[in-house]
Amino acid sequence: TVGKMTRVGQTAWYSLETKVEPYARIEYLIAYGGSDYRLDPHNPRKVQRVSGPASEVVMPGYQPPQEFADPPVQPAGDVTETVLDSQAIGEPRRVIVYTPPGYAGNGAYPLAVFHDGALFVNSGEAPRVLDWLIAHNAIRPIVAVFVDPKSRTDDFRHAAPMRAVVAGELLPWMAALYSVTSDPGER
């Protein structure tokens, strides 16, 4: 969205010049047409995104977030993969549940629900981030559930069945299996 690349003389190279902050980290793809997006073949830095890999550039002043710069927190929370049998969508949906270090089944933990489940757990390292935030008293210990989409387009559209899955099935299912609060303000 910052502009269109222009050809460099008679070469096969194209360029685009823009100003960025000296501490910026940028993920990008090269557009070869309306829906043809590709990695930069001359940049070895790659990151994983929701829609697949992207090229990455980091400016000299970039500092990674502290939760990634620090070593992983010990003890770490537990991550469990399971399946929610959904009547709303008529098929099972994979979910991943994070419980914080020292989780006790006799409390009423806040609950966070994440869409794009495995992507946040694996590529986004959400459990590591949650562990760090909890260990540094930035948030209270929470339980988190990560739900995989079947189709981002279908799952996130207005009145999608996924809304019924989250509100009508996932939240009661989590309350039955985990010690989570029933307070809507803490979910």
PDB file of C-alpha atoms in Angstrom:
ATOM      1  CA  THR A   1       0.000   0.000   0.000  1.00  0.00           C
ATOM      2  CA  VAL A   2       3.007   2.342   0.102  1.00  0.00           C
ATOM      3  CA  GLY A   3       3.239   2.584  -3.676  1.00  0.00           C
ATOM      4  CA  LYS A   4       4.051   0.868  -6.907  1.00  0.00           C
ATOM      5  CA  MET A   5       7.511  -0.393  -7.812  1.00  0.00           C
ATOM      6  CA  THR A   6       9.206   1.119 -10.848  1.00  0.00           C
ATOM      7  CA  ARG A   7      11.659  -0.537 -13.193  1.00  0.00           C
ATOM      8  CA  VAL A   8      15.340   0.322 -12.691  1.00  0.00           C
ATOM      9  CA  GLY A   9      16.502   1.382 -16.157  1.00  0.00           C
ATOM     10  CA  GLN A  10      16.540  -1.517 -18.634  1.00  0.00           C
ATOM     11  CA  THR A  11      17.298  -4.135 -15.949  1.00  0.00           C
ATOM     12  CA  ALA A  12      14.987  -6.828 -14.627  1.00  0.00           C
ATOM     13  CA  TRP A  13      15.048  -5.063 -11.237  1.00  0.00           C
ATOM     14  CA  TYR A  14      12.297  -2.927  -9.752  1.00  0.00           C
ATOM     15  CA  SER A  15      12.485  -0.600  -6.794  1.00  0.00           C
ATOM     16  CA  LEU A  16      10.275   1.210  -4.329  1.00  0.00           C
ATOM     17  CA  GLU A  17      11.540   3.828  -1.938  1.00  0.00           C
ATOM     18  CA  THR A  18       9.757   4.880   1.237  1.00  0.00           C
ATOM     19  CA  LYS A  19      10.641   6.208   4.665  1.00  0.00           C
ATOM     20  CA  VAL A  20      10.232   4.035   7.743  1.00  0.00           C
ATOM     21  CA  GLU A  21      11.008   4.500  11.403  1.00  0.00           C
ATOM     22  CA  PRO A  22      14.568   3.524  12.386  1.00  0.00           C
ATOM     23  CA  TYR A  23      13.188   0.921  14.832  1.00  0.00           C
ATOM     24  CA  ALA A  24      10.645  -0.613  12.424  1.00  0.00           C
ATOM     25  CA  ARG A  25      10.078  -4.277  11.646  1.00  0.00           C
ATOM     26  CA  ILE A  26       8.240  -4.834   8.352  1.00  0.00           C
ATOM     27  CA  GLU A  27       6.595  -7.910   6.856  1.00  0.00           C
ATOM     28  CA  TYR A  28       5.943  -7.709   3.135  1.00  0.00           C
ATOM     29  CA  LEU A  29       5.121  -9.559  -0.061  1.00  0.00           C
ATOM     30  CA  ILE A  30       5.707  -8.513  -3.643  1.00  0.00           C
ATOM     31  CA  ALA A  31       2.517  -8.190  -5.713  1.00  0.00           C
ATOM     32  CA  TYR A  32       2.810  -9.476  -9.271  1.00  0.00           C
ATOM     33  CA  GLY A  33      -0.848  -8.781  -9.958  1.00  0.00           C
ATOM     34  CA  GLY A  34      -4.202  -8.486  -8.251  1.00  0.00           C
ATOM     35  CA  SER A  35      -3.943 -11.739  -6.304  1.00  0.00           C
ATOM     36  CA  ASP A  36      -0.398 -12.965  -7.020  1.00  0.00           C
ATOM     37  CA  TYR A  37       1.662 -12.194  -3.910  1.00  0.00           C
ATOM     38  CA  ARG A  38       5.135 -13.676  -3.522  1.00  0.00           C
ATOM     39  CA  LEU A  39       8.091 -13.709  -1.182  1.00  0.00           C
ATOM     40  CA  ASP A  40      11.049 -11.505  -2.039  1.00  0.00           C
ATOM     41  CA  PRO A  41      13.421 -13.934  -3.800  1.00  0.00           C
ATOM     42  CA  HIS A  42      16.443 -11.833  -2.779  1.00  0.00           C
ATOM     43  CA  ASN A  43      15.651 -11.640   0.945  1.00  0.00           C
ATOM     44  CA  PRO A  44      16.460 -14.705   3.095  1.00  0.00           C
ATOM     45  CA  ARG A  45      14.482 -13.347   6.108  1.00  0.00           C
ATOM     46  CA  LYS A  46      11.046 -15.000   6.292  1.00  0.00           C
ATOM     47  CA  VAL A  47       8.275 -15.002   8.904  1.00  0.00           C
ATOM     48  CA  GLN A  48       5.059 -17.012   9.166  1.00  0.00           C
ATOM     49  CA  ARG A  49       1.743 -15.147   8.934  1.00  0.00           C
ATOM     50  CA  VAL A  50      -1.920 -16.144   8.912  1.00  0.00           C
ATOM     51  CA  SER A  51      -1.959 -16.390   5.119  1.00  0.00           C
ATOM     52  CA  GLY A  52       1.474 -18.010   4.843  1.00  0.00           C
ATOM     53  CA  PRO A  53       5.078 -16.853   4.848  1.00  0.00           C
ATOM     54  CA  ALA A  54       6.160 -13.260   4.248  1.00  0.00           C
ATOM     55  CA  SER A  55       9.484 -11.556   3.727  1.00  0.00           C
ATOM     56  CA  GLU A  56      10.793  -9.496   6.639  1.00  0.00           C
ATOM     57  CA  VAL A  57      13.069  -6.518   7.030  1.00  0.00           C
ATOM     58  CA  VAL A  58      14.220  -5.080  10.342  1.00  0.00           C
ATOM     59  CA  MET A  59      15.725  -1.644  10.701  1.00  0.00           C
ATOM     60  CA  PRO A  60      18.963  -1.116  12.677  1.00  0.00           C
ATOM     61  CA  GLY A  61      17.111   0.248  15.725  1.00  0.00           C
ATOM     62  CA  TYR A  62      14.620  -2.630  15.937  1.00  0.00           C
ATOM     63  CA  GLN A  63      14.475  -4.322  19.317  1.00  0.00           C
ATOM     64  CA  PRO A  64      12.483  -7.563  19.593  1.00  0.00           C
ATOM     65  CA  PRO A  65       9.768  -7.567  22.251  1.00  0.00           C
ATOM     66  CA  GLN A  66      11.190  -8.449  25.654  1.00  0.00           C
ATOM     67  CA  GLU A  67       9.156 -11.668  25.843  1.00  0.00           C
ATOM     68  CA  PHE A  68      11.122 -12.939  22.824  1.00  0.00           C
ATOM     69  CA  ALA A  69      14.472 -11.389  23.750  1.00  0.00           C
ATOM     70  CA  ASP A  70      14.409 -12.982  27.223  1.00  0.00           C
ATOM     71  CA  PRO A  71      14.851 -16.735  27.601  1.00  0.00           C
ATOM     72  CA  PRO A  72      11.562 -18.630  27.951  1.00  0.00           C
ATOM     73  CA  VAL A  73      10.033 -18.376  31.414  1.00  0.00           C
ATOM     74  CA  GLN A  74      10.242 -21.420  33.685  1.00  0.00           C
ATOM     75  CA  PRO A  75       8.035 -22.999  34.762  1.00  0.00           C
ATOM     76  CA  ALA A  76       5.950 -22.723  31.613  1.00  0.00           C
ATOM     77  CA  GLY A  77       2.217 -23.201  31.309  1.00  0.00           C
ATOM     78  CA  ASP A  78       0.751 -26.377  29.869  1.00  0.00           C
ATOM     79  CA  VAL A  79      -0.587 -26.682  26.327  1.00  0.00           C
ATOM     80  CA  THR A  80      -3.107 -29.388  25.484  1.00  0.00           C
ATOM     81  CA  GLU A  81      -4.520 -30.147  22.061  1.00  0.00           C
ATOM     82  CA  THR A  82      -8.029 -31.567  21.904  1.00  0.00           C
ATOM     83  CA  VAL A  83     -11.185 -31.560  19.802  1.00  0.00           C
ATOM     84  CA  LEU A  84     -14.538 -29.856  20.334  1.00  0.00           C
ATOM     85  CA  ASP A  85     -17.380 -31.785  18.694  1.00  0.00           C
ATOM     86  CA  SER A  86     -19.484 -28.957  17.314  1.00  0.00           C
ATOM     87  CA  GLN A  87     -23.173 -29.290  16.582  1.00  0.00           C
ATOM     88  CA  ALA A  88     -23.277 -25.727  15.199  1.00  0.00           C
ATOM     89  CA  ILE A  89     -20.933 -26.545  12.325  1.00  0.00           C
ATOM     90  CA  GLY A  90     -21.588 -30.271  12.219  1.00  0.00           C
ATOM     91  CA  GLU A  91     -17.985 -31.352  12.584  1.00  0.00           C
ATOM     92  CA  PRO A  92     -15.165 -31.445  15.112  1.00  0.00           C
ATOM     93  CA  ARG A  93     -13.003 -28.361  15.555  1.00  0.00           C
ATOM     94  CA  ARG A  94      -9.427 -28.615  16.837  1.00  0.00           C
ATOM     95  CA  VAL A  95      -8.727 -26.482  19.896  1.00  0.00           C
ATOM     96  CA  ILE A  96      -5.575 -25.930  21.913  1.00  0.00           C
ATOM     97  CA  VAL A  97      -5.903 -25.028  25.597  1.00  0.00           C
ATOM     98  CA  TYR A  98      -3.252 -23.159  27.578  1.00  0.00           C
ATOM     99  CA  THR A  99      -3.271 -23.330  31.373  1.00  0.00           C
ATOM    100  CA  PRO A 100      -0.855 -21.107  33.310  1.00  0.00           C
ATOM    101  CA  PRO A 101       2.020 -22.339  35.471  1.00  0.00           C
ATOM    102  CA  GLY A 102       0.639 -23.518  38.807  1.00  0.00           C
ATOM    103  CA  TYR A 103      -2.888 -23.904  37.390  1.00  0.00           C
ATOM    104  CA  ALA A 104      -5.273 -25.135  40.072  1.00  0.00           C
ATOM    105  CA  GLY A 105      -8.698 -26.439  39.159  1.00  0.00           C
ATOM    106  CA  ASN A 106     -10.310 -24.615  42.071  1.00  0.00           C
ATOM    107  CA  GLY A 107     -10.081 -21.007  40.891  1.00  0.00           C
ATOM    108  CA  ALA A 108     -11.987 -18.878  38.443  1.00  0.00           C
ATOM    109  CA  TYR A 109      -9.359 -17.915  35.875  1.00  0.00           C
ATOM    110  CA  PRO A 110     -10.003 -15.272  33.224  1.00  0.00           C
ATOM    111  CA  LEU A 111     -10.470 -16.839  29.779  1.00  0.00           C
ATOM    112  CA  ALA A 112      -9.003 -15.607  26.492  1.00  0.00           C
ATOM    113  CA  VAL A 113     -10.262 -16.997  23.165  1.00  0.00           C
ATOM    114  CA  PHE A 114      -7.950 -16.806  20.142  1.00  0.00           C
ATOM    115  CA  HIS A 115      -8.978 -17.486  16.570  1.00  0.00           C
ATOM    116  CA  ASP A 116      -6.360 -18.862  14.147  1.00  0.00           C
ATOM    117  CA  GLY A 117      -5.446 -21.215  16.981  1.00  0.00           C
ATOM    118  CA  ALA A 118      -2.426 -23.253  15.900  1.00  0.00           C
ATOM    119  CA  LEU A 119      -0.947 -20.260  14.117  1.00  0.00           C
ATOM    120  CA  PHE A 120      -0.946 -18.222  17.355  1.00  0.00           C
ATOM    121  CA  VAL A 121       0.398 -21.163  19.360  1.00  0.00           C
ATOM    122  CA  ASN A 122       3.133 -22.189  16.933  1.00  0.00           C
ATOM    123  CA  SER A 123       4.172 -19.191  14.834  1.00  0.00           C
ATOM    124  CA  GLY A 124       3.060 -16.498  17.266  1.00  0.00           C
ATOM    125  CA  GLU A 125       4.381 -18.386  20.288  1.00  0.00           C
ATOM    126  CA  ALA A 126       1.356 -17.254  22.308  1.00  0.00           C
ATOM    127  CA  PRO A 127       2.044 -19.633  25.234  1.00  0.00           C
ATOM    128  CA  ARG A 128       5.532 -18.152  25.593  1.00  0.00           C
ATOM    129  CA  VAL A 129       4.081 -14.633  25.531  1.00  0.00           C
ATOM    130  CA  LEU A 130       1.406 -15.539  28.103  1.00  0.00           C
ATOM    131  CA  ASP A 131       4.041 -17.161  30.354  1.00  0.00           C
ATOM    132  CA  TRP A 132       6.192 -14.011  30.158  1.00  0.00           C
ATOM    133  CA  LEU A 133       3.279 -11.649  30.826  1.00  0.00           C
ATOM    134  CA  ILE A 134       2.165 -13.708  33.830  1.00  0.00           C
ATOM    135  CA  ALA A 135       5.708 -14.072  35.238  1.00  0.00           C
ATOM    136  CA  HIS A 136       6.235 -10.304  34.955  1.00  0.00           C
ATOM    137  CA  ASN A 137       2.855  -9.505  36.548  1.00  0.00           C
ATOM    138  CA  ALA A 138       1.654  -7.758  33.405  1.00  0.00           C
ATOM    139  CA  ILE A 139      -1.508  -9.910  33.467  1.00  0.00           C
ATOM    140  CA  ARG A 140      -3.144 -12.242  35.966  1.00  0.00           C
ATOM    141  CA  PRO A 141      -2.797 -15.970  35.289  1.00  0.00           C
ATOM    142  CA  ILE A 142      -5.338 -16.907  32.609  1.00  0.00           C
ATOM    143  CA  VAL A 143      -6.606 -19.893  30.697  1.00  0.00           C
ATOM    144  CA  ALA A 144      -6.530 -19.460  26.928  1.00  0.00           C
ATOM    145  CA  VAL A 145      -8.215 -21.463  24.203  1.00  0.00           C
ATOM    146  CA  PHE A 146      -6.982 -21.348  20.616  1.00  0.00           C
ATOM    147  CA  VAL A 147      -9.515 -22.312  17.944  1.00  0.00           C
ATOM    148  CA  ASP A 148      -8.479 -23.287  14.436  1.00  0.00           C
ATOM    149  CA  PRO A 149     -10.530 -21.884  11.572  1.00  0.00           C
ATOM    150  CA  LYS A 150     -11.851 -24.144   8.869  1.00  0.00           C
ATOM    151  CA  SER A 151     -12.072 -21.217   6.492  1.00  0.00           C
ATOM    152  CA  ARG A 152     -11.123 -17.713   7.623  1.00  0.00           C
ATOM    153  CA  THR A 153     -13.553 -16.284   5.067  1.00  0.00           C
ATOM    154  CA  ASP A 154     -16.473 -18.373   6.333  1.00  0.00           C
ATOM    155  CA  ASP A 155     -15.591 -18.343  10.027  1.00  0.00           C
ATOM    156  CA  PHE A 156     -15.203 -14.569  10.284  1.00  0.00           C
ATOM    157  CA  ARG A 157     -18.144 -13.406   8.162  1.00  0.00           C
ATOM    158  CA  HIS A 158     -21.213 -11.793   9.731  1.00  0.00           C
ATOM    159  CA  ALA A 159     -23.561 -14.385  11.306  1.00  0.00           C
ATOM    160  CA  ALA A 160     -21.059 -17.196  10.683  1.00  0.00           C
ATOM    161  CA  PRO A 161     -21.734 -20.527  12.418  1.00  0.00           C
ATOM    162  CA  MET A 162     -18.392 -20.023  14.177  1.00  0.00           C
ATOM    163  CA  ARG A 163     -20.075 -17.394  16.358  1.00  0.00           C
ATOM    164  CA  ALA A 164     -22.476 -20.081  17.577  1.00  0.00           C
ATOM    165  CA  VAL A 165     -19.522 -22.390  18.180  1.00  0.00           C
ATOM    166  CA  VAL A 166     -17.707 -19.856  20.365  1.00  0.00           C
ATOM    167  CA  ALA A 167     -20.684 -18.444  22.279  1.00  0.00           C
ATOM    168  CA  GLY A 168     -22.918 -21.494  22.472  1.00  0.00           C
ATOM    169  CA  GLU A 169     -20.496 -24.399  22.593  1.00  0.00           C
ATOM    170  CA  LEU A 170     -16.904 -23.428  23.303  1.00  0.00           C
ATOM    171  CA  LEU A 171     -17.519 -21.231  26.357  1.00  0.00           C
ATOM    172  CA  PRO A 172     -19.785 -23.780  28.127  1.00  0.00           C
ATOM    173  CA  TRP A 173     -17.383 -26.588  27.163  1.00  0.00           C
ATOM    174  CA  MET A 174     -14.439 -24.682  28.647  1.00  0.00           C
ATOM    175  CA  ALA A 175     -16.430 -23.917  31.813  1.00  0.00           C
ATOM    176  CA  ALA A 176     -17.229 -27.622  32.229  1.00  0.00           C
ATOM    177  CA  LEU A 177     -13.630 -28.787  31.791  1.00  0.00           C
ATOM    178  CA  TYR A 178     -11.557 -25.909  33.174  1.00  0.00           C
ATOM    179  CA  SER A 179     -11.693 -23.571  36.113  1.00  0.00           C
ATOM    180  CA  VAL A 180     -12.655 -20.406  34.236  1.00  0.00           C
ATOM    181  CA  THR A 181     -14.767 -17.462  35.265  1.00  0.00           C
ATOM    182  CA  SER A 182     -18.361 -17.031  34.158  1.00  0.00           C
ATOM    183  CA  ASP A 183     -17.969 -13.224  34.278  1.00  0.00           C
ATOM    184  CA  PRO A 184     -18.349 -11.961  30.676  1.00  0.00           C
ATOM    185  CA  GLY A 185     -15.992  -9.078  31.488  1.00  0.00           C
ATOM    186  CA  GLU A 186     -13.214 -11.584  32.195  1.00  0.00           C
ATOM    187  CA  ARG A 187     -13.681 -13.601  29.018  1.00  0.00           C
TER     188      ARG A 187
END
